[in-house]
Amino acid sequence: MKTPLIDIIAGARPNFMKIAPIIRALDARSAEGGLLRYRLVHTGQHYDASMSGDFFVQLGIPEPDVNLEVGSGTQAEQTSAIMVSYEKLLLAQRSDLCLVVGDVTSTMACSITAQKLCVPVAHVEGGIRSGDWTMPEEINRMVTDAITNYFFTTSEIANQNLRRSGVSDERIFFVGNTMIDSLLANMDRLRAPAFWSVMGLEAGQYMVVTLHRPANVDGVDQLLAMLLAIGNNCRNLPVVFPVHPRTAKSLRGLDGLPDSIKLVEPQPYLEFNYLVKHAKAVITDSGGVTEETTVMGVPCMTLRDTTERPETVTIGTNELIGTEPARLKPAMDKLFAGQWKTGGIPEKWDGRAGERIVKALHHLLC
Ligand code: UD1
């Protein structure tokens, strides 16, 4: 029998920590005689060392077998460029399964391309929904899930969303969270960034901010208002702000940032999670960061009105603050009064999702 070939698709920063444990589990299984091959396809949606290359090195991900090198562009430009390039690859050498992760443009573009060539699709982190159609990620999730064959899910809520849309139980594999696999596997390797001592940071005596959603950062007034509200309520603690390239464009030439806001480059994986682990609290509009703060037990304020990861709120340390800057003060008052919830860990976020996925893949393909 021919050894089945899986395409593993990765395109943007939050994909890399999700594919690493799957690749590790596939390699471990191969070493024991497992019968699956993979081809690692980087779409090139993110391409800077700080957004891509550093993550491959730190997470021990092998060099991609193929890089589609699509680069920056609008949603439609990136989607179409990825589809054209990935179609050429599949026509030159077909795979037996296209495995996509998360909700970025690359996830949707590759699923459509594969399914149109009758290559089945598996979606890691399938089934989650924010209900907010203004987010490109929500459209990516809905389109991808509409044409996915096998779903590897992170929560019972995701399973329910899928069942409600007519997906049968045989196609749903509740495996846990690969992002948390990466976090737990690297917890002992986390390390302070070089600026830690230069800035005089101390555990529990600083905050971390990340902002990159178009709704928060594309309008300069909204971004400044958020940062002023943070600066006015942070009790003079330093607020470390690793700046995403999209956000950097808006910050360029912006005057009047509070002194407590410390702008730094996007951080590599080990340094970023060190900062999060030791922070007093994190303020973010990222979804993945709310999962990491939940597992590390760090208070988290999400500057969005919705979340596709409700378990980080109902079980974890996350609270939805919304996008209105005035909502930050009461949340920060609660934090500094020592009244933030402690939270727990969602089911199966135990570091073994990658192994469960690879076991299911053998069952499905071999
Ligand atoms: C993408 C994902 C988002 C994810 C985020 C993490 C989609 C729809 N969104 O958003 O879900 O949370 O990545 O970072 O896929 N840029 C660089 N260097 C790079 C990559 C991008 O300078 O290596 C610049 C681009 O030119 C662009 C901006 O950053 O101006 C945004 O990049 P893009 O890939 O369009 O989307 P993100 O906002 O990063």
PDB file of N, CA, C and O in Angstrom, residues 6 18 21-22 25-26 29 36 99 101 122-125 151-153 173-178 181 352-364:
ATOM      1  N   ILE A   6       0.224  13.631   3.881  1.00  0.00           N
ATOM      2  CA  ILE A   6      -0.603  14.714   4.446  1.00  0.00           C
ATOM      3  C   ILE A   6       0.076  16.040   4.173  1.00  0.00           C
ATOM      4  O   ILE A   6       1.278  16.195   4.463  1.00  0.00           O
ATOM      5  N   LYS A  18       0.595  25.714  16.603  1.00  0.00           N
ATOM      6  CA  LYS A  18      -0.420  24.657  16.474  1.00  0.00           C
ATOM      7  C   LYS A  18       0.088  23.470  15.650  1.00  0.00           C
ATOM      8  O   LYS A  18      -0.319  22.337  15.883  1.00  0.00           O
ATOM      9  N   PRO A  21       3.314  20.588  17.593  1.00  0.00           N
ATOM     10  CA  PRO A  21       3.089  19.303  18.283  1.00  0.00           C
ATOM     11  C   PRO A  21       2.560  18.203  17.371  1.00  0.00           C
ATOM     12  O   PRO A  21       2.795  17.023  17.642  1.00  0.00           O
ATOM     13  N   ILE A  22       1.878  18.584  16.286  1.00  0.00           N
ATOM     14  CA  ILE A  22       1.376  17.558  15.349  1.00  0.00           C
ATOM     15  C   ILE A  22       2.570  16.952  14.604  1.00  0.00           C
ATOM     16  O   ILE A  22       2.671  15.729  14.448  1.00  0.00           O
ATOM     17  N   ALA A  25       4.467  14.688  16.935  1.00  0.00           N
ATOM     18  CA  ALA A  25       3.779  13.398  17.141  1.00  0.00           C
ATOM     19  C   ALA A  25       3.864  12.525  15.891  1.00  0.00           C
ATOM     20  O   ALA A  25       4.002  11.303  15.989  1.00  0.00           O
ATOM     21  N   LEU A  26       3.818  13.152  14.709  1.00  0.00           N
ATOM     22  CA  LEU A  26       3.957  12.363  13.469  1.00  0.00           C
ATOM     23  C   LEU A  26       5.360  11.764  13.385  1.00  0.00           C
ATOM     24  O   LEU A  26       5.529  10.589  13.024  1.00  0.00           O
ATOM     25  N   ARG A  29       5.699   8.888  15.827  1.00  0.00           N
ATOM     26  CA  ARG A  29       4.966   7.713  15.339  1.00  0.00           C
ATOM     27  C   ARG A  29       5.728   7.043  14.182  1.00  0.00           C
ATOM     28  O   ARG A  29       5.776   5.816  14.098  1.00  0.00           O
ATOM     29  N   LEU A  36       2.483   7.287   7.992  1.00  0.00           N
ATOM     30  CA  LEU A  36       2.051   8.541   7.379  1.00  0.00           C
ATOM     31  C   LEU A  36       3.256   9.393   7.020  1.00  0.00           C
ATOM     32  O   LEU A  36       4.208   9.495   7.798  1.00  0.00           O
ATOM     33  N   LEU A  99      -4.298  19.201   5.854  1.00  0.00           N
ATOM     34  CA  LEU A  99      -4.559  19.500   7.259  1.00  0.00           C
ATOM     35  C   LEU A  99      -4.299  20.980   7.502  1.00  0.00           C
ATOM     36  O   LEU A  99      -3.184  21.462   7.291  1.00  0.00           O
ATOM     37  N   VAL A 101      -4.940  24.471  10.140  1.00  0.00           N
ATOM     38  CA  VAL A 101      -5.119  24.806  11.562  1.00  0.00           C
ATOM     39  C   VAL A 101      -5.631  26.236  11.687  1.00  0.00           C
ATOM     40  O   VAL A 101      -5.307  27.103  10.864  1.00  0.00           O
ATOM     41  N   ALA A 122      -8.846  18.248   6.762  1.00  0.00           N
ATOM     42  CA  ALA A 122      -9.000  18.125   8.217  1.00  0.00           C
ATOM     43  C   ALA A 122      -8.703  19.486   8.826  1.00  0.00           C
ATOM     44  O   ALA A 122      -7.738  20.149   8.443  1.00  0.00           O
ATOM     45  N   HIS A 123      -9.552  19.908   9.767  1.00  0.00           N
ATOM     46  CA  HIS A 123      -9.390  21.241  10.358  1.00  0.00           C
ATOM     47  C   HIS A 123      -9.141  21.132  11.855  1.00  0.00           C
ATOM     48  O   HIS A 123     -10.018  20.713  12.617  1.00  0.00           O
ATOM     49  N   VAL A 124      -7.925  21.519  12.231  1.00  0.00           N
ATOM     50  CA  VAL A 124      -7.550  21.542  13.651  1.00  0.00           C
ATOM     51  C   VAL A 124      -8.033  22.866  14.236  1.00  0.00           C
ATOM     52  O   VAL A 124      -7.708  23.927  13.698  1.00  0.00           O
ATOM     53  N   GLU A 125      -8.811  22.791  15.320  1.00  0.00           N
ATOM     54  CA  GLU A 125      -9.477  23.952  15.934  1.00  0.00           C
ATOM     55  C   GLU A 125     -10.769  24.264  15.186  1.00  0.00           C
ATOM     56  O   GLU A 125     -11.246  25.402  15.184  1.00  0.00           O
ATOM     57  N   PHE A 151     -12.928  17.042  11.748  1.00  0.00           N
ATOM     58  CA  PHE A 151     -12.726  18.178  12.661  1.00  0.00           C
ATOM     59  C   PHE A 151     -11.968  17.718  13.901  1.00  0.00           C
ATOM     60  O   PHE A 151     -12.388  16.770  14.568  1.00  0.00           O
ATOM     61  N   PHE A 152     -10.878  18.406  14.213  1.00  0.00           N
ATOM     62  CA  PHE A 152     -10.156  18.157  15.465  1.00  0.00           C
ATOM     63  C   PHE A 152     -10.446  19.347  16.376  1.00  0.00           C
ATOM     64  O   PHE A 152     -10.014  20.473  16.088  1.00  0.00           O
ATOM     65  N   THR A 153     -11.190  19.112  17.448  1.00  0.00           N
ATOM     66  CA  THR A 153     -11.760  20.244  18.189  1.00  0.00           C
ATOM     67  C   THR A 153     -11.110  20.443  19.555  1.00  0.00           C
ATOM     68  O   THR A 153     -10.532  19.521  20.139  1.00  0.00           O
ATOM     69  N   PHE A 173     -13.553  14.892  16.205  1.00  0.00           N
ATOM     70  CA  PHE A 173     -12.589  14.294  17.132  1.00  0.00           C
ATOM     71  C   PHE A 173     -12.231  15.362  18.166  1.00  0.00           C
ATOM     72  O   PHE A 173     -11.551  16.336  17.840  1.00  0.00           O
ATOM     73  N   PHE A 174     -12.717  15.177  19.381  1.00  0.00           N
ATOM     74  CA  PHE A 174     -12.441  16.147  20.459  1.00  0.00           C
ATOM     75  C   PHE A 174     -11.069  15.787  21.044  1.00  0.00           C
ATOM     76  O   PHE A 174     -10.938  14.839  21.808  1.00  0.00           O
ATOM     77  N   VAL A 175     -10.053  16.542  20.615  1.00  0.00           N
ATOM     78  CA  VAL A 175      -8.667  16.148  20.909  1.00  0.00           C
ATOM     79  C   VAL A 175      -7.974  17.047  21.922  1.00  0.00           C
ATOM     80  O   VAL A 175      -6.915  16.698  22.449  1.00  0.00           O
ATOM     81  N   GLY A 176      -8.538  18.242  22.179  1.00  0.00           N
ATOM     82  CA  GLY A 176      -7.828  19.209  23.032  1.00  0.00           C
ATOM     83  C   GLY A 176      -7.188  20.285  22.176  1.00  0.00           C
ATOM     84  O   GLY A 176      -7.580  20.495  21.031  1.00  0.00           O
ATOM     85  N   ASN A 177      -6.187  20.949  22.742  1.00  0.00           N
ATOM     86  CA  ASN A 177      -5.708  22.205  22.159  1.00  0.00           C
ATOM     87  C   ASN A 177      -4.205  22.127  21.856  1.00  0.00           C
ATOM     88  O   ASN A 177      -3.377  22.097  22.761  1.00  0.00           O
ATOM     89  N   THR A 178      -3.874  22.121  20.556  1.00  0.00           N
ATOM     90  CA  THR A 178      -2.453  21.974  20.192  1.00  0.00           C
ATOM     91  C   THR A 178      -1.619  23.189  20.613  1.00  0.00           C
ATOM     92  O   THR A 178      -0.422  23.072  20.854  1.00  0.00           O
ATOM     93  N   ASP A 181      -0.483  22.320  23.874  1.00  0.00           N
ATOM     94  CA  ASP A 181       0.612  21.331  23.791  1.00  0.00           C
ATOM     95  C   ASP A 181       1.943  22.070  23.709  1.00  0.00           C
ATOM     96  O   ASP A 181       2.902  21.740  24.422  1.00  0.00           O
ATOM     97  N   ARG A 352      -1.634  16.858  25.184  1.00  0.00           N
ATOM     98  CA  ARG A 352      -1.610  15.612  24.407  1.00  0.00           C
ATOM     99  C   ARG A 352      -2.467  15.663  23.136  1.00  0.00           C
ATOM    100  O   ARG A 352      -2.768  14.636  22.533  1.00  0.00           O
ATOM    101  N   ALA A 353      -2.874  16.861  22.729  1.00  0.00           N
ATOM    102  CA  ALA A 353      -3.750  16.976  21.552  1.00  0.00           C
ATOM    103  C   ALA A 353      -3.056  16.455  20.291  1.00  0.00           C
ATOM    104  O   ALA A 353      -3.675  15.773  19.469  1.00  0.00           O
ATOM    105  N   GLY A 354      -1.771  16.792  20.124  1.00  0.00           N
ATOM    106  CA  GLY A 354      -1.024  16.353  18.933  1.00  0.00           C
ATOM    107  C   GLY A 354      -1.034  14.831  18.813  1.00  0.00           C
ATOM    108  O   GLY A 354      -1.281  14.283  17.724  1.00  0.00           O
ATOM    109  N   GLU A 355      -0.788  14.160  19.925  1.00  0.00           N
ATOM    110  CA  GLU A 355      -0.802  12.672  19.904  1.00  0.00           C
ATOM    111  C   GLU A 355      -2.179  12.157  19.500  1.00  0.00           C
ATOM    112  O   GLU A 355      -2.299  11.208  18.722  1.00  0.00           O
ATOM    113  N   ARG A 356      -3.231  12.772  20.046  1.00  0.00           N
ATOM    114  CA  ARG A 356      -4.598  12.304  19.727  1.00  0.00           C
ATOM    115  C   ARG A 356      -4.904  12.519  18.245  1.00  0.00           C
ATOM    116  O   ARG A 356      -5.562  11.692  17.613  1.00  0.00           O
ATOM    117  N   ILE A 357      -4.424  13.650  17.707  1.00  0.00           N
ATOM    118  CA  ILE A 357      -4.674  13.925  16.281  1.00  0.00           C
ATOM    119  C   ILE A 357      -3.980  12.866  15.420  1.00  0.00           C
ATOM    120  O   ILE A 357      -4.570  12.315  14.485  1.00  0.00           O
ATOM    121  N   VAL A 358      -2.750  12.561  15.750  1.00  0.00           N
ATOM    122  CA  VAL A 358      -1.985  11.604  14.929  1.00  0.00           C
ATOM    123  C   VAL A 358      -2.593  10.202  15.043  1.00  0.00           C
ATOM    124  O   VAL A 358      -2.662   9.462  14.052  1.00  0.00           O
ATOM    125  N   LYS A 359      -3.073   9.855  16.212  1.00  0.00           N
ATOM    126  CA  LYS A 359      -3.750   8.557  16.370  1.00  0.00           C
ATOM    127  C   LYS A 359      -4.990   8.508  15.456  1.00  0.00           C
ATOM    128  O   LYS A 359      -5.213   7.536  14.714  1.00  0.00           O
ATOM    129  N   ALA A 360      -5.765   9.589  15.466  1.00  0.00           N
ATOM    130  CA  ALA A 360      -6.974   9.630  14.622  1.00  0.00           C
ATOM    131  C   ALA A 360      -6.606   9.601  13.138  1.00  0.00           C
ATOM    132  O   ALA A 360      -7.276   8.948  12.335  1.00  0.00           O
ATOM    133  N   LEU A 361      -5.526  10.302  12.774  1.00  0.00           N
ATOM    134  CA  LEU A 361      -5.118  10.321  11.360  1.00  0.00           C
ATOM    135  C   LEU A 361      -4.734   8.924  10.889  1.00  0.00           C
ATOM    136  O   LEU A 361      -5.062   8.521   9.764  1.00  0.00           O
ATOM    137  N   HIS A 362      -4.055   8.167  11.715  1.00  0.00           N
ATOM    138  CA  HIS A 362      -3.724   6.779  11.346  1.00  0.00           C
ATOM    139  C   HIS A 362      -4.988   5.960  11.153  1.00  0.00           C
ATOM    140  O   HIS A 362      -5.112   5.186  10.209  1.00  0.00           O
ATOM    141  N   HIS A 363      -5.917   6.160  12.058  1.00  0.00           N
ATOM    142  CA  HIS A 363      -7.189   5.441  11.977  1.00  0.00           C
ATOM    143  C   HIS A 363      -7.924   5.793  10.663  1.00  0.00           C
ATOM    144  O   HIS A 363      -8.477   4.933   9.984  1.00  0.00           O
ATOM    145  N   LEU A 364      -7.872   7.080  10.275  1.00  0.00           N
ATOM    146  CA  LEU A 364      -8.622   7.529   9.104  1.00  0.00           C
ATOM    147  C   LEU A 364      -7.949   7.164   7.783  1.00  0.00           C
ATOM    148  O   LEU A 364      -8.620   6.892   6.790  1.00  0.00           O
TER     149      LEU A 364
END
